Amino acid sequence: MTTLRPFTCEDMFKFNNVNLDPLTETYGLPFYMQYLAHWPEYFQVAESPSGEIMGYIMGKAEGRGDQWHGHVTALSVAPQYRRLGLAATLMKNLEEISEKKTLLLCGLVCSRV
């Protein structure tokens, strides 16, 4: 059974199976740390029963005044776990977090390869 949980610093040593995929845009460690420090509730991981990271979503809240929204910076699933609905599950979880914070919307901009 897949577990959704908050991303931790230790996960940066375990998510190469996701990040080394050519379809995944990767960032430097300081970038991941910045998101983890500023928006920890928007940084979630899907973990297999064996402890392997299956995928993750990294986002943030941005806006001004009462015009805040959720923004997805990265959403990636390891190749061996694709076509299982994990990306949709991670996205739905982030939408629910955004709704609890009364954000107007949560968006993901996709690029084609």
Tab-separated table of N, CA and C in Angstrom:
chain	number	residue	atom	x	y	z
A	1	MET	N	0.838	-1.184	0.000
A	1	MET	CA	0.000	0.000	0.000
A	1	MET	C	0.886	1.251	0.000
A	2	THR	N	0.518	2.208	-0.797
A	2	THR	CA	1.264	3.453	-0.900
A	2	THR	C	0.940	4.371	0.274
A	3	THR	N	1.972	5.014	0.801
A	3	THR	CA	1.806	5.971	1.879
A	3	THR	C	2.156	7.360	1.374
A	4	LEU	N	1.266	8.316	1.603
A	4	LEU	CA	1.580	9.718	1.335
A	4	LEU	C	2.018	10.338	2.645
A	5	ARG	N	3.158	11.013	2.608
A	5	ARG	CA	3.678	11.616	3.836
A	5	ARG	C	4.488	12.851	3.472
A	6	PRO	N	4.776	13.693	4.474
A	6	PRO	CA	5.605	14.868	4.204
A	6	PRO	C	7.026	14.474	3.781
A	7	PHE	N	7.585	15.231	2.883
A	7	PHE	CA	8.969	15.058	2.450
A	7	PHE	C	9.882	15.459	3.605
A	8	THR	N	10.967	14.745	3.786
A	8	THR	CA	11.946	15.068	4.825
A	8	THR	C	13.318	15.286	4.194
A	9	CYS	N	14.229	15.856	4.951
A	9	CYS	CA	15.594	16.071	4.449
A	9	CYS	C	16.239	14.749	4.021
A	10	GLU	N	15.981	13.686	4.756
A	10	GLU	CA	16.567	12.381	4.441
A	10	GLU	C	16.099	11.854	3.084
A	11	ASP	N	14.930	12.288	2.638
A	11	ASP	CA	14.410	11.834	1.350
A	11	ASP	C	15.282	12.282	0.184
A	12	MET	N	16.057	13.351	0.374
A	12	MET	CA	16.926	13.814	-0.703
A	12	MET	C	18.017	12.797	-1.029
A	13	PHE	N	18.252	11.885	-0.116
A	13	PHE	CA	19.229	10.820	-0.368
A	13	PHE	C	18.565	9.584	-0.956
A	14	LYS	N	17.240	9.603	-1.087
A	14	LYS	CA	16.511	8.420	-1.525
A	14	LYS	C	15.669	8.638	-2.776
A	15	PHE	N	15.668	9.832	-3.356
A	15	PHE	CA	14.757	10.043	-4.479
A	15	PHE	C	15.427	10.065	-5.857
A	16	ASN	N	16.626	9.508	-5.954
A	16	ASN	CA	17.304	9.443	-7.247
A	16	ASN	C	16.534	8.616	-8.270
A	17	ASN	N	15.816	7.563	-7.822
A	17	ASN	CA	15.050	6.756	-8.771
A	17	ASN	C	13.966	7.581	-9.466
A	18	VAL	N	13.541	8.658	-8.839
A	18	VAL	CA	12.572	9.566	-9.449
A	18	VAL	C	13.306	10.648	-10.239
A	19	ASN	N	14.292	11.267	-9.655
A	19	ASN	CA	14.952	12.427	-10.260
A	19	ASN	C	15.877	12.106	-11.421
A	20	LEU	N	16.385	10.917	-11.514
A	20	LEU	CA	17.311	10.598	-12.602
A	20	LEU	C	16.591	10.243	-13.903
A	21	ASP	N	15.283	10.271	-13.895
A	21	ASP	CA	14.493	10.028	-15.099
A	21	ASP	C	14.620	11.239	-16.027
A	22	PRO	N	14.810	11.034	-17.334
A	22	PRO	CA	14.986	12.184	-18.231
A	22	PRO	C	13.767	13.102	-18.325
A	23	LEU	N	12.594	12.636	-17.933
A	23	LEU	CA	11.403	13.478	-17.993
A	23	LEU	C	11.251	14.378	-16.762
A	24	THR	N	12.086	14.181	-15.764
A	24	THR	CA	11.982	14.949	-14.529
A	24	THR	C	12.996	16.085	-14.510
A	25	GLU	N	12.498	17.287	-14.271
A	25	GLU	CA	13.398	18.428	-14.101
A	25	GLU	C	13.937	18.393	-12.679
A	26	THR	N	15.238	18.489	-12.552
A	26	THR	CA	15.843	18.428	-11.226
A	26	THR	C	16.405	19.798	-10.857
A	27	TYR	N	16.585	19.984	-9.560
A	27	TYR	CA	17.068	21.253	-9.021
A	27	TYR	C	18.230	20.972	-8.074
A	28	GLY	N	18.918	22.021	-7.662
A	28	GLY	CA	19.989	21.874	-6.693
A	28	GLY	C	19.424	21.659	-5.296
A	29	LEU	N	20.220	21.076	-4.415
A	29	LEU	CA	19.775	20.811	-3.047
A	29	LEU	C	19.269	22.068	-2.326
A	30	PRO	N	19.912	23.232	-2.502
A	30	PRO	CA	19.381	24.424	-1.819
A	30	PRO	C	17.941	24.761	-2.227
A	31	PHE	N	17.592	24.487	-3.475
A	31	PHE	CA	16.236	24.755	-3.953
A	31	PHE	C	15.230	23.869	-3.219
A	32	TYR	N	15.533	22.564	-3.123
A	32	TYR	CA	14.654	21.642	-2.393
A	32	TYR	C	14.559	22.054	-0.921
A	33	MET	N	15.671	22.436	-0.338
A	33	MET	CA	15.681	22.846	1.071
A	33	MET	C	14.841	24.103	1.291
A	34	GLN	N	14.893	25.034	0.338
A	34	GLN	CA	14.102	26.252	0.449
A	34	GLN	C	12.609	25.914	0.479
A	35	TYR	N	12.175	25.042	-0.409
A	35	TYR	CA	10.768	24.645	-0.426
A	35	TYR	C	10.392	23.908	0.856
A	36	LEU	N	11.265	23.046	1.305
A	36	LEU	CA	10.998	22.291	2.524
A	36	LEU	C	10.899	23.225	3.732
A	37	ALA	N	11.712	24.261	3.763
A	37	ALA	CA	11.702	25.204	4.883
A	37	ALA	C	10.503	26.156	4.829
A	38	HIS	N	10.145	26.628	3.634
A	38	HIS	CA	9.091	27.633	3.505
A	38	HIS	C	7.690	27.053	3.363
A	39	TRP	N	7.553	25.934	2.659
A	39	TRP	CA	6.240	25.349	2.386
A	39	TRP	C	6.258	23.843	2.638
A	40	PRO	N	6.555	23.413	3.854
A	40	PRO	CA	6.678	21.973	4.117
A	40	PRO	C	5.397	21.193	3.848
A	41	GLU	N	4.241	21.817	4.064
A	41	GLU	CA	2.983	21.114	3.842
A	41	GLU	C	2.708	20.859	2.365
A	42	TYR	N	3.398	21.587	1.486
A	42	TYR	CA	3.239	21.421	0.041
A	42	TYR	C	4.293	20.500	-0.579
A	43	PHE	N	5.091	19.872	0.238
A	43	PHE	CA	6.150	18.985	-0.254
A	43	PHE	C	5.840	17.588	0.285
A	44	GLN	N	5.257	16.747	-0.575
A	44	GLN	CA	4.787	15.430	-0.172
A	44	GLN	C	5.468	14.345	-1.005
A	45	VAL	N	5.538	13.160	-0.433
A	45	VAL	CA	6.155	12.032	-1.107
A	45	VAL	C	5.213	10.840	-1.048
A	46	ALA	N	5.230	10.038	-2.111
A	46	ALA	CA	4.518	8.759	-2.128
A	46	ALA	C	5.576	7.686	-1.896
A	47	GLU	N	5.368	6.864	-0.893
A	47	GLU	CA	6.366	5.866	-0.486
A	47	GLU	C	5.773	4.466	-0.578
A	48	SER	N	6.560	3.531	-1.080
A	48	SER	CA	6.125	2.139	-1.188
A	48	SER	C	6.244	1.448	0.168
A	49	PRO	N	5.633	0.276	0.329
A	49	PRO	CA	5.760	-0.455	1.601
A	49	PRO	C	7.209	-0.776	1.963
A	50	SER	N	8.071	-0.896	0.950
A	50	SER	CA	9.482	-1.195	1.217
A	50	SER	C	10.292	0.049	1.555
A	51	GLY	N	9.656	1.236	1.508
A	51	GLY	CA	10.356	2.482	1.829
A	51	GLY	C	10.918	3.205	0.627
A	52	GLU	N	10.709	2.680	-0.573
A	52	GLU	CA	11.201	3.328	-1.786
A	52	GLU	C	10.292	4.503	-2.148
A	53	ILE	N	10.896	5.599	-2.571
A	53	ILE	CA	10.108	6.749	-3.002
A	53	ILE	C	9.576	6.465	-4.399
A	54	MET	N	8.265	6.538	-4.501
A	54	MET	CA	7.578	6.264	-5.761
A	54	MET	C	7.387	7.538	-6.578
A	55	GLY	N	7.248	8.666	-5.888
A	55	GLY	CA	7.038	9.942	-6.545
A	55	GLY	C	6.937	11.037	-5.502
A	56	TYR	N	6.907	12.274	-5.972
A	56	TYR	CA	6.771	13.400	-5.046
A	56	TYR	C	6.117	14.574	-5.739
A	57	ILE	N	5.603	15.471	-4.918
A	57	ILE	CA	5.059	16.731	-5.397
A	57	ILE	C	5.642	17.843	-4.535
A	58	MET	N	6.031	18.912	-5.180
A	58	MET	CA	6.636	20.044	-4.497
A	58	MET	C	5.890	21.295	-4.957
A	59	GLY	N	5.341	22.030	-4.008
A	59	GLY	CA	4.585	23.215	-4.370
A	59	GLY	C	4.763	24.331	-3.363
A	60	LYS	N	4.000	25.382	-3.577
A	60	LYS	CA	4.068	26.526	-2.679
A	60	LYS	C	2.768	27.307	-2.770
A	61	ALA	N	2.576	28.204	-1.820
A	61	ALA	CA	1.464	29.145	-1.842
A	61	ALA	C	2.036	30.499	-2.239
A	62	GLU	N	1.355	31.165	-3.155
A	62	GLU	CA	1.834	32.482	-3.582
A	62	GLU	C	0.647	33.395	-3.856
A	63	GLY	N	0.893	34.679	-3.741
A	63	GLY	CA	-0.142	35.663	-3.998
A	63	GLY	C	0.008	36.885	-3.115
A	64	ARG	N	-1.035	37.717	-3.127
A	64	ARG	CA	-1.061	38.937	-2.316
A	64	ARG	C	-2.466	39.157	-1.795
A	65	GLY	N	-2.531	39.803	-0.642
A	65	GLY	CA	-3.835	40.135	-0.059
A	65	GLY	C	-4.690	38.896	0.130
A	66	ASP	N	-5.862	38.902	-0.501
A	66	ASP	CA	-6.733	37.731	-0.409
A	66	ASP	C	-6.721	36.918	-1.704
A	67	GLN	N	-5.744	37.158	-2.558
A	67	GLN	CA	-5.638	36.480	-3.846
A	67	GLN	C	-4.511	35.437	-3.842
A	68	TRP	N	-4.580	34.485	-2.926
A	68	TRP	CA	-3.552	33.450	-2.817
A	68	TRP	C	-3.963	32.201	-3.573
A	69	HIS	N	-2.972	31.501	-4.113
A	69	HIS	CA	-3.238	30.240	-4.795
A	69	HIS	C	-2.075	29.279	-4.581
A	70	GLY	N	-2.344	28.016	-4.790
A	70	GLY	CA	-1.302	27.000	-4.718
A	70	GLY	C	-0.634	26.854	-6.070
A	71	HIS	N	0.653	26.621	-6.067
A	71	HIS	CA	1.428	26.469	-7.297
A	71	HIS	C	2.242	25.186	-7.195
A	72	VAL	N	2.138	24.328	-8.181
A	72	VAL	CA	2.916	23.090	-8.213
A	72	VAL	C	4.208	23.360	-8.970
A	73	THR	N	5.326	23.207	-8.294
A	73	THR	CA	6.629	23.429	-8.906
A	73	THR	C	7.137	22.158	-9.576
A	74	ALA	N	6.935	21.024	-8.931
A	74	ALA	CA	7.386	19.745	-9.486
A	74	ALA	C	6.432	18.637	-9.062
A	75	LEU	N	6.146	17.762	-10.000
A	75	LEU	CA	5.345	16.569	-9.759
A	75	LEU	C	5.959	15.472	-10.602
A	76	SER	N	6.496	14.453	-9.960
A	76	SER	CA	7.175	13.400	-10.703
A	76	SER	C	6.950	12.047	-10.051
A	77	VAL	N	6.839	11.028	-10.895
A	77	VAL	CA	6.666	9.648	-10.452
A	77	VAL	C	7.741	8.811	-11.131
A	78	ALA	N	8.371	7.934	-10.363
A	78	ALA	CA	9.412	7.056	-10.910
A	78	ALA	C	8.811	6.205	-12.035
A	79	PRO	N	9.584	5.929	-13.087
A	79	PRO	CA	9.058	5.192	-14.244
A	79	PRO	C	8.355	3.877	-13.892
A	80	GLN	N	8.887	3.135	-12.945
A	80	GLN	CA	8.294	1.833	-12.613
A	80	GLN	C	6.967	1.948	-11.871
A	81	TYR	N	6.597	3.163	-11.439
A	81	TYR	CA	5.337	3.372	-10.719
A	81	TYR	C	4.342	4.227	-11.496
A	82	ARG	N	4.617	4.476	-12.760
A	82	ARG	CA	3.697	5.272	-13.565
A	82	ARG	C	2.481	4.444	-13.973
A	83	ARG	N	1.444	5.123	-14.366
A	83	ARG	CA	0.171	4.511	-14.797
A	83	ARG	C	-0.586	3.854	-13.652
A	84	LEU	N	-0.307	4.279	-12.423
A	84	LEU	CA	-1.014	3.764	-11.250
A	84	LEU	C	-1.907	4.823	-10.613
A	85	GLY	N	-1.878	6.024	-11.163
A	85	GLY	CA	-2.676	7.114	-10.607
A	85	GLY	C	-1.988	7.871	-9.481
A	86	LEU	N	-0.675	7.647	-9.300
A	86	LEU	CA	0.037	8.321	-8.209
A	86	LEU	C	0.093	9.838	-8.396
A	87	ALA	N	0.325	10.293	-9.614
A	87	ALA	CA	0.389	11.740	-9.850
A	87	ALA	C	-0.958	12.381	-9.526
A	88	ALA	N	-2.043	11.738	-9.926
A	88	ALA	CA	-3.376	12.264	-9.623
A	88	ALA	C	-3.617	12.281	-8.116
A	89	THR	N	-3.172	11.247	-7.424
A	89	THR	CA	-3.336	11.179	-5.971
A	89	THR	C	-2.539	12.276	-5.278
A	90	LEU	N	-1.291	12.483	-5.707
A	90	LEU	CA	-0.464	13.539	-5.134
A	90	LEU	C	-1.084	14.916	-5.406
A	91	MET	N	-1.600	15.104	-6.610
A	91	MET	CA	-2.210	16.374	-6.967
A	91	MET	C	-3.470	16.618	-6.141
A	92	LYS	N	-4.292	15.601	-5.978
A	92	LYS	CA	-5.518	15.737	-5.173
A	92	LYS	C	-5.172	16.084	-3.728
A	93	ASN	N	-4.136	15.461	-3.203
A	93	ASN	CA	-3.700	15.757	-1.840
A	93	ASN	C	-3.276	17.220	-1.706
A	94	LEU	N	-2.547	17.722	-2.687
A	94	LEU	CA	-2.123	19.122	-2.645
A	94	LEU	C	-3.322	20.071	-2.770
A	95	GLU	N	-4.300	19.696	-3.592
A	95	GLU	CA	-5.512	20.500	-3.708
A	95	GLU	C	-6.246	20.567	-2.366
A	96	GLU	N	-6.307	19.443	-1.666
A	96	GLU	CA	-6.972	19.417	-0.362
A	96	GLU	C	-6.239	20.297	0.657
A	97	ILE	N	-4.924	20.279	0.612
A	97	ILE	CA	-4.137	21.145	1.497
A	97	ILE	C	-4.436	22.608	1.166
A	98	SER	N	-4.512	22.933	-0.117
A	98	SER	CA	-4.804	24.305	-0.537
A	98	SER	C	-6.196	24.736	-0.088
A	99	GLU	N	-7.162	23.829	-0.183
A	99	GLU	CA	-8.528	24.160	0.248
A	99	GLU	C	-8.578	24.441	1.746
A	100	LYS	N	-7.831	23.672	2.537
A	100	LYS	CA	-7.800	23.901	3.985
A	100	LYS	C	-7.225	25.278	4.311
A	101	LYS	N	-6.340	25.760	3.465
A	101	LYS	CA	-5.738	27.076	3.670
A	101	LYS	C	-6.566	28.165	2.978
A	102	THR	N	-7.706	27.791	2.448
A	102	THR	CA	-8.631	28.678	1.731
A	102	THR	C	-7.958	29.427	0.575
A	103	LEU	N	-7.114	28.722	-0.155
A	103	LEU	CA	-6.518	29.303	-1.352
A	103	LEU	C	-7.532	29.197	-2.489
A	104	LEU	N	-7.475	30.114	-3.425
A	104	LEU	CA	-8.465	30.177	-4.493
A	104	LEU	C	-8.376	29.002	-5.452
A	105	LEU	N	-7.194	28.575	-5.776
A	105	LEU	CA	-7.005	27.481	-6.730
A	105	LEU	C	-5.627	26.891	-6.538
A	106	CYS	N	-5.401	25.797	-7.232
A	106	CYS	CA	-4.094	25.143	-7.216
A	106	CYS	C	-3.768	24.782	-8.634
A	107	GLY	N	-2.643	25.241	-9.157
A	107	GLY	CA	-2.337	25.064	-10.567
A	107	GLY	C	-1.055	24.323	-10.847
A	108	LEU	N	-1.061	23.634	-11.983
A	108	LEU	CA	0.101	22.896	-12.474
A	108	LEU	C	0.262	23.246	-13.937
A	109	VAL	N	1.425	23.733	-14.319
A	109	VAL	CA	1.729	24.035	-15.709
A	109	VAL	C	2.597	22.899	-16.229
A	110	CYS	N	2.149	22.265	-17.311
A	110	CYS	CA	2.870	21.113	-17.855
A	110	CYS	C	3.600	21.519	-19.141
A	111	SER	N	4.720	20.844	-19.369
A	111	SER	CA	5.435	21.050	-20.624
A	111	SER	C	5.481	19.729	-21.370
A	112	ARG	N	5.472	19.797	-22.657
A	112	ARG	CA	5.536	18.584	-23.483
A	112	ARG	C	6.977	18.292	-23.827
A	113	VAL	N	7.273	17.024	-23.881
A	113	VAL	CA	8.632	16.606	-24.237
A	113	VAL	C	8.600	16.031	-25.629
